[in-house]
mmCIF file of C-alpha atoms in Angstrom:
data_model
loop_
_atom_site.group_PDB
_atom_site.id
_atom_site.type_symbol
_atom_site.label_atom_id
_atom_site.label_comp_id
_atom_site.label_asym_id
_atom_site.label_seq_id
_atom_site.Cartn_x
_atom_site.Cartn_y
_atom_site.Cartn_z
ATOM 1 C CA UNK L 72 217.519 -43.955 27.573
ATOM 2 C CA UNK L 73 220.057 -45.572 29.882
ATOM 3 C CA UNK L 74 220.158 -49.298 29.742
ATOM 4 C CA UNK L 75 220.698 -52.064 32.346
ATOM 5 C CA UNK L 76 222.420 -54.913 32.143
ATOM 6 C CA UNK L 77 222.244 -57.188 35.014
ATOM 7 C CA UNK L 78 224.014 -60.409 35.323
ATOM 8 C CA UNK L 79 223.375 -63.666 35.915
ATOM 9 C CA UNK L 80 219.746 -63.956 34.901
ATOM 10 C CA UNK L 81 219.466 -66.888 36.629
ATOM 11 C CA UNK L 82 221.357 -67.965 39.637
ATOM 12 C CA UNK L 83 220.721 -71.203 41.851
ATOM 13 C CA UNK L 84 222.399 -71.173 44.960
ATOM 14 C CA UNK L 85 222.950 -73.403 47.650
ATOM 15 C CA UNK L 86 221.514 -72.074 50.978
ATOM 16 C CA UNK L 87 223.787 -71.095 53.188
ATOM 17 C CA UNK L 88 226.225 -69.572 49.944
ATOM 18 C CA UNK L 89 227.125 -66.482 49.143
ATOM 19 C CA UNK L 90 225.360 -65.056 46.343
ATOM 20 C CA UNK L 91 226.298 -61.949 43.895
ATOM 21 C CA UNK L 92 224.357 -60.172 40.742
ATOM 22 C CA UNK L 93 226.060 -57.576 38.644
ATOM 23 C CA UNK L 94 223.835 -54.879 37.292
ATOM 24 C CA UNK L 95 225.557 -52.117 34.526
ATOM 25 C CA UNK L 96 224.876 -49.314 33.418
ATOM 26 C CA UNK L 97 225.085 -47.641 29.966
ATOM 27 C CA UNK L 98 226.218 -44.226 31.181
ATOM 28 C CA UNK L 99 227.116 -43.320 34.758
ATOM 29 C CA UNK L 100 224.883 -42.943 37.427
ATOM 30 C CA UNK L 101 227.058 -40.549 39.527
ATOM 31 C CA UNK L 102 226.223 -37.291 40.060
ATOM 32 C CA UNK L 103 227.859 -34.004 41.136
ATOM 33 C CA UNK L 104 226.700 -34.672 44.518
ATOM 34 C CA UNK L 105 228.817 -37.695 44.981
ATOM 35 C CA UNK L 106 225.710 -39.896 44.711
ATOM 36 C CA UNK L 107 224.961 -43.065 42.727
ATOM 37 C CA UNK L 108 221.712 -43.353 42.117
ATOM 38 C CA UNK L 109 221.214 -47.252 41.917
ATOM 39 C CA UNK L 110 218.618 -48.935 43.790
ATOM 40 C CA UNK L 111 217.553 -53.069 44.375
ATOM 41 C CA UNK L 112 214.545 -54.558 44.344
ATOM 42 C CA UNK L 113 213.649 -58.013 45.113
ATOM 43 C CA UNK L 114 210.081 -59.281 43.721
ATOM 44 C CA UNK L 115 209.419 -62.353 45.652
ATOM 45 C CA UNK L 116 206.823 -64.687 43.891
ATOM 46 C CA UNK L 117 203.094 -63.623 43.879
ATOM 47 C CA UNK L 118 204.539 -60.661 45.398
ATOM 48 C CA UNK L 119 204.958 -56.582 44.363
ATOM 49 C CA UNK L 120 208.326 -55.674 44.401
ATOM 50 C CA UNK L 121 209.993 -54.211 47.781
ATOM 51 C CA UNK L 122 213.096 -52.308 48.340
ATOM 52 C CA UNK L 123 216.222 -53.435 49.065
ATOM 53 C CA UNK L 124 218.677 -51.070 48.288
ATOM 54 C CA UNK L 125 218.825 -46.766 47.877
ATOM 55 C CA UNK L 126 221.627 -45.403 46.226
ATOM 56 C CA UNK L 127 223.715 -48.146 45.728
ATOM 57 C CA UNK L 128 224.495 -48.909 49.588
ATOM 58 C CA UNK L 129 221.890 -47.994 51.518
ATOM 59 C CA UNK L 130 219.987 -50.846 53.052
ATOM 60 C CA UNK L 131 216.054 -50.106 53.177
ATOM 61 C CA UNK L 132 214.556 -50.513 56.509
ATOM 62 C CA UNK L 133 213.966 -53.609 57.555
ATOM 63 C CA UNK L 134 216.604 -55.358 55.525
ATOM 64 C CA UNK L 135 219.037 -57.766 57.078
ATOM 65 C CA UNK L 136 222.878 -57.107 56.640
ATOM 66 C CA UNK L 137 223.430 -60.257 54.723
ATOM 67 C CA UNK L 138 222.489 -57.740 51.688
ATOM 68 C CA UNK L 139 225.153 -55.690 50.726
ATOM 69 C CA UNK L 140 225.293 -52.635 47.416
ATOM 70 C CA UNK L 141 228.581 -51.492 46.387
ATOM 71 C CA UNK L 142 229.558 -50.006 42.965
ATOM 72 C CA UNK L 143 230.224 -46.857 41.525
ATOM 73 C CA UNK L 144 229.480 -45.009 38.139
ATOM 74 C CA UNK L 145 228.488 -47.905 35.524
ATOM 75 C CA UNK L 146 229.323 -50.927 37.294
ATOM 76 C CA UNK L 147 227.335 -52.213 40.489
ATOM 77 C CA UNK L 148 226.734 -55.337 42.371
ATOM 78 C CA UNK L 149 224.565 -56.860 45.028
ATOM 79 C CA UNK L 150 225.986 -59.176 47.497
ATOM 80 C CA UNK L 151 224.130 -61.857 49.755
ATOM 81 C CA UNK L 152 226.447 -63.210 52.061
ATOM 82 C CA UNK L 153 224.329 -66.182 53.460
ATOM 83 C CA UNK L 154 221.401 -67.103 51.166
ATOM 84 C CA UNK L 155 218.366 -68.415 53.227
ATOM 85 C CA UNK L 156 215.050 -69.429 51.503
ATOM 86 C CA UNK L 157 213.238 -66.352 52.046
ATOM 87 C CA UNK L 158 215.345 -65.142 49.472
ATOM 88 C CA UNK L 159 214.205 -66.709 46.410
ATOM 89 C CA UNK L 160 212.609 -63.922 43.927
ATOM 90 C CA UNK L 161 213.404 -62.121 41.157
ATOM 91 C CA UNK L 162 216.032 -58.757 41.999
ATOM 92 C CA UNK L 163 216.079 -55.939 39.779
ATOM 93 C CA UNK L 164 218.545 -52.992 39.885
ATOM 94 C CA UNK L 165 216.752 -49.692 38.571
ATOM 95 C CA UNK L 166 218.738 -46.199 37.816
ATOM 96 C CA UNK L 167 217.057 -43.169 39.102
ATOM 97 C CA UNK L 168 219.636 -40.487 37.691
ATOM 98 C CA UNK L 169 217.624 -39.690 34.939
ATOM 99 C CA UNK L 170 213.854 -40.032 33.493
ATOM 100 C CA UNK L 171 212.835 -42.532 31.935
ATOM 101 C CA UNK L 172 213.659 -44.799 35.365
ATOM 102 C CA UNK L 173 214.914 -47.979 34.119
ATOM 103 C CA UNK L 174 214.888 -51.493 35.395
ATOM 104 C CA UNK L 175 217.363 -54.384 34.683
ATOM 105 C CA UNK L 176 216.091 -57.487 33.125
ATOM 106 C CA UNK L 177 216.004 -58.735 36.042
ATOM 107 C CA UNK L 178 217.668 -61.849 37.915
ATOM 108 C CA UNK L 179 216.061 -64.637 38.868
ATOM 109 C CA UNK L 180 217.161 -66.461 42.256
ATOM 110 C CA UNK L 181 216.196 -69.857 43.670
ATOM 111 C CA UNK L 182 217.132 -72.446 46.168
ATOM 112 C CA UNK L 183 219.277 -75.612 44.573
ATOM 113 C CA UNK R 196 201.864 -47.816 57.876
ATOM 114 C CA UNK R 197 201.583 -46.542 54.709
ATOM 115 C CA UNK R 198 199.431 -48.524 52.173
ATOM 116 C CA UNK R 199 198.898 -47.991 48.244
ATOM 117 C CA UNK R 200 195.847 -49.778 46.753
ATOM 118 C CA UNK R 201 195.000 -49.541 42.893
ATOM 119 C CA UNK R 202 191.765 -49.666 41.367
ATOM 120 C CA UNK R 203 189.480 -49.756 38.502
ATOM 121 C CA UNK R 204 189.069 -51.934 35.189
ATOM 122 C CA UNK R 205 190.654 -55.366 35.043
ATOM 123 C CA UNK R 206 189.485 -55.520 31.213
ATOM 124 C CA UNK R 207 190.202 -52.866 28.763
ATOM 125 C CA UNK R 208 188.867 -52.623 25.175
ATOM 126 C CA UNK R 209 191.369 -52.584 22.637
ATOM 127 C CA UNK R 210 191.638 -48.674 21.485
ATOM 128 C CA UNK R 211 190.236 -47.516 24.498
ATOM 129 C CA UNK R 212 191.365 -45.638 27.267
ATOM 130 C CA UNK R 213 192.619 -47.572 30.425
ATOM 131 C CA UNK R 214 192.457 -45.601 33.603
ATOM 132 C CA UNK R 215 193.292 -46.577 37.010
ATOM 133 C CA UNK R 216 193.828 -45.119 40.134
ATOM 134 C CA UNK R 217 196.032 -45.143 43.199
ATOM 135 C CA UNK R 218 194.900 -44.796 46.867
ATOM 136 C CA UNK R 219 197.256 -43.891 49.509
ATOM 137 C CA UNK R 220 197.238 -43.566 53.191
ATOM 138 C CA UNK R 221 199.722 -43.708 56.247
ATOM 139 C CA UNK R 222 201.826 -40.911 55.069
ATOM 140 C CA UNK R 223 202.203 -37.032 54.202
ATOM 141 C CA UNK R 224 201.767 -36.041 50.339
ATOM 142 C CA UNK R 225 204.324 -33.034 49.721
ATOM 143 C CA UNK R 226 207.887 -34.661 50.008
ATOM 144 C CA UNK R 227 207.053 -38.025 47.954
ATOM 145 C CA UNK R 228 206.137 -38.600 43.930
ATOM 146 C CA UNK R 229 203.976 -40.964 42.935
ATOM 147 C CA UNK R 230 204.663 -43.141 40.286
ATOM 148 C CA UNK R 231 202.964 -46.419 37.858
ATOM 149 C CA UNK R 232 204.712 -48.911 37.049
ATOM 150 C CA UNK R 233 204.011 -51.843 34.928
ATOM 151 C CA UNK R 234 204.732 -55.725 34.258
ATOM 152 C CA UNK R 235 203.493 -57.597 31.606
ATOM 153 C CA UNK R 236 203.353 -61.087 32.736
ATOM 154 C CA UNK R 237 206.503 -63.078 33.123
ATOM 155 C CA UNK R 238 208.455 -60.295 32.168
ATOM 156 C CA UNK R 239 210.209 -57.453 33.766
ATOM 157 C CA UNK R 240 209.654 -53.933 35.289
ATOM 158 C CA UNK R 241 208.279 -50.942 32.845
ATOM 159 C CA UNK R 242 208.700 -47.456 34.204
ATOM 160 C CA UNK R 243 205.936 -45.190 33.198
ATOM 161 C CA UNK R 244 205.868 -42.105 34.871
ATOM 162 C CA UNK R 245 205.425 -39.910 38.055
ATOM 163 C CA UNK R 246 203.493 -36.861 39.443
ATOM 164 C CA UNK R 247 205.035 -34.301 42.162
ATOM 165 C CA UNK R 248 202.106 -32.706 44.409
ATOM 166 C CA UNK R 249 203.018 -29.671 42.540
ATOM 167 C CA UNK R 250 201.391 -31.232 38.994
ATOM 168 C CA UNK R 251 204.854 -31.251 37.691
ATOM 169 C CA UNK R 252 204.830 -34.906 35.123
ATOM 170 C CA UNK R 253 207.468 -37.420 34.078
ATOM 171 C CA UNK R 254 206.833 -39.707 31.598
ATOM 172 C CA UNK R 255 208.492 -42.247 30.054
ATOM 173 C CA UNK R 256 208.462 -41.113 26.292
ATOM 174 C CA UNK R 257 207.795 -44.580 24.481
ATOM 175 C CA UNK R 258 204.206 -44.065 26.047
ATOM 176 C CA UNK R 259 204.055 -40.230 26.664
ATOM 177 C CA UNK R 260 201.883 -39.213 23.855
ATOM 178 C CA UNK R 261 199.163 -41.395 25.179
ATOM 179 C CA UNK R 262 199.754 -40.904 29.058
ATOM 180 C CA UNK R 263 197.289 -38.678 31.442
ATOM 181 C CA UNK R 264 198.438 -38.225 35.043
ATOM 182 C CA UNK R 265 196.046 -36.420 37.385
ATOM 183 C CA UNK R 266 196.671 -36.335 41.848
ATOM 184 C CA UNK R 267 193.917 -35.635 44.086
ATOM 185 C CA UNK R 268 195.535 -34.353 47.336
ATOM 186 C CA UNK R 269 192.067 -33.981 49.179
ATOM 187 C CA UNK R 270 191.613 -38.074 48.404
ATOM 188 C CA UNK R 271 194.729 -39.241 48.716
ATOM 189 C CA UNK R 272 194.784 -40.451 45.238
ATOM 190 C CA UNK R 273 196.520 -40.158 41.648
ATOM 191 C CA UNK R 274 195.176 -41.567 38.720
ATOM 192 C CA UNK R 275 196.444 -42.816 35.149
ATOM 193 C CA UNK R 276 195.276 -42.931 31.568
ATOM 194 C CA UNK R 277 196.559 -44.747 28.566
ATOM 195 C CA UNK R 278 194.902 -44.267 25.624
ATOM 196 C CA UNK R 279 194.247 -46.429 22.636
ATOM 197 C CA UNK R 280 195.372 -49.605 24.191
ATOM 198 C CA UNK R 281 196.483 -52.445 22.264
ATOM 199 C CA UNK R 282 197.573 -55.971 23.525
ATOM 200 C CA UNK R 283 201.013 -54.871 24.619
ATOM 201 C CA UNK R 284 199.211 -52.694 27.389
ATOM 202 C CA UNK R 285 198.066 -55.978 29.091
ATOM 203 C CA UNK R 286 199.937 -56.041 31.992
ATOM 204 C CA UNK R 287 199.998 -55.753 36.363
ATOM 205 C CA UNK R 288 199.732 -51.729 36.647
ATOM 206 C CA UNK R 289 201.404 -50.857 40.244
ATOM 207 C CA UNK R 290 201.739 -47.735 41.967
ATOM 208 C CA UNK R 291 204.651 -47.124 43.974
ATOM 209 C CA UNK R 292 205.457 -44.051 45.896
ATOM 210 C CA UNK R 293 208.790 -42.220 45.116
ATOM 211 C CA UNK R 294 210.854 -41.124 48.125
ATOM 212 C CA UNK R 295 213.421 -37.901 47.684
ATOM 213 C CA UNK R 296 216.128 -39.854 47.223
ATOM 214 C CA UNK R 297 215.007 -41.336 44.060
ATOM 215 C CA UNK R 298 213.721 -44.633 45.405
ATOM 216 C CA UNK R 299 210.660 -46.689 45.788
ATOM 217 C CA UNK R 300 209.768 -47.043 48.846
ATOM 218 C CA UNK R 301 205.893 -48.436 49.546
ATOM 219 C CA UNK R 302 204.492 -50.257 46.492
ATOM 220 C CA UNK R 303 200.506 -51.278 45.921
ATOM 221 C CA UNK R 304 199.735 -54.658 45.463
ATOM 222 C CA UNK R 305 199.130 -54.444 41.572
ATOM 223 C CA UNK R 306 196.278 -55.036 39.456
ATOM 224 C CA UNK R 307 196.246 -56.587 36.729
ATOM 225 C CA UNK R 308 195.087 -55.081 33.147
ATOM 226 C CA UNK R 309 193.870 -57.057 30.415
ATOM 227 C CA UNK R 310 193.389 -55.145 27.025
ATOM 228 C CA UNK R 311 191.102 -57.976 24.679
ATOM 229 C CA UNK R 312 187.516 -57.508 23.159
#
C-alpha cells in the first residue's frame, strides 16, 4: 500500500495568516495521463468530511480561492492564503492512483 | 442535491456480521462508485472499498476476506458486510460517492458502529 505522510499534524494559526500542510507520498501519484491523483479533504468538527481538492489543483465547487493544491509526483501541499474561522477542522490528503485509497494522518487546524 | 444517508445497526455483536446500507438520491447511478469509509473515533480516515454499477469490487485487502458489497440500482442503495467483528470494527461507517476522477464528492452523514456484547 502507498503511505501518506502529511505534515504538521497540528497547526494553530492566527486568523488572517497564511496557512500550509505538506502531504507525501510513498510512491508517485502521477500517471501516464499527466494526472496526479491527490485530493483534500477538510472534516470540520461534528462534521463528515467534504471535498476540497481533485487532483491536486482542482478546487471542488463551492470552495473559495484562498485554498490552493500544488505538487507533483510524491510531494504535495495545500495552501490557505487567509485563514478565517470557518476553517478550523481536521484536512486529510488521500491518493486515488491506486486501490487501497489511502488517507494521511491527518492535520489538525485551529484558531490561536 | 444529492444526499447519501446510512442505515442499520448502531450495536454489533462481537463475531457477528455488521451490515449497513447506503441510500442515495439527487443524482444518476452509472458514471459514479460508491464507496464506505470508516473512522474509529478520534482517529483518522480508513478506506474500505467501492462498488461500480457494473458489480465490479475494490476492497481494501486488510479487511477483504471479511467484506460483502452488494448495489441495488432499482433503490438507490448499496450495502456492506463485515463479518466477525471484533472491537477494532467500532467505528463511524460513511458512504461517500466516488466521482470519475477519483474523488469524493457527496459524503453521508455517518453512523456510528459499536461492536460490544
Amino acid at each position: 500500500d502507498i503511505v501518506m505522510t502529511q505534515s504538521p499534524l497540528s497547526l494553530p494559526v492566527t486568523p488572517g495568516e497564511p496557512a500550509s500542510i505538506s502531504c507525501r507520498s510513498s510512491q508517485s501519484l502521477l500517471l501516464s495521463n499527466g494526472y496526479n491523483y491527490l485530493d483534500w479533504y477538510l472534516q470540520k468538527p461534528g462534521q463528515s468530511p467534504q471535498l476540497l481538492i481533485y487532483m491536486t489543483s482542482n478546487r471542488a465547487s463551492g470552495v473559495p480561492d484562498r485554498f490552493t493544491g500544488s505538487g507533483s509526483g510524491t510531494d504535495f501541499t495545500l495552501k490557505i492564503s487567509r485563514v478565517e474561522a470557518e476553517d478550523v477542522g481536521v484536512y486529510y490528503c488521500m491518493q486515488a492512483v491506486q486501490v487501497p485509497y489511502i488517507f494521511g494522518q491527518g492535520t489538525k487546524l485551529d484558531i490561536k | 442535491q444529492v444526499q447519501l444517508q446510512e442505515s442499520g445497526p448502531g450495536l454489533v455483536k462481537p463475531s457477528e456480521t455488521l451490515s449497513l446500507t447506503c441510500t442515495f438520491s439527487g443524482g444518476s447511478t452509472s458514471t459514479y462508485y460508491w464507496s464506505w469509509i470508516r473512522q474509529p473515533a478520534g482517529k483518522g480516515l480508513e478506506w474500505i472499498g467501492r462498488i461500480y454499477i457494473s458489480g465490479h469490487i475494490d476492497c481494501n485487502p486488510s479487511l477483504k476476506s471479511r467484506v460483502t458489497m452488494s448495489i441495488d440500482t432499482s433503490k438507490n442503495q448499496f450495502s456492506l458486510s463485515l463479518t466477525s467483528v471484533t472491537a477494532a470494527d467500532t467505528a463511524v461507517y460513511y458512504c461517500a460517492r466516488g466521482n470519475g476522477d477519483y474523488h469524493y464528492d457527496y459524503w453521508g452523514r455517518g453512523t456510528l458502529v459499536t461492536v460490544s456484547s
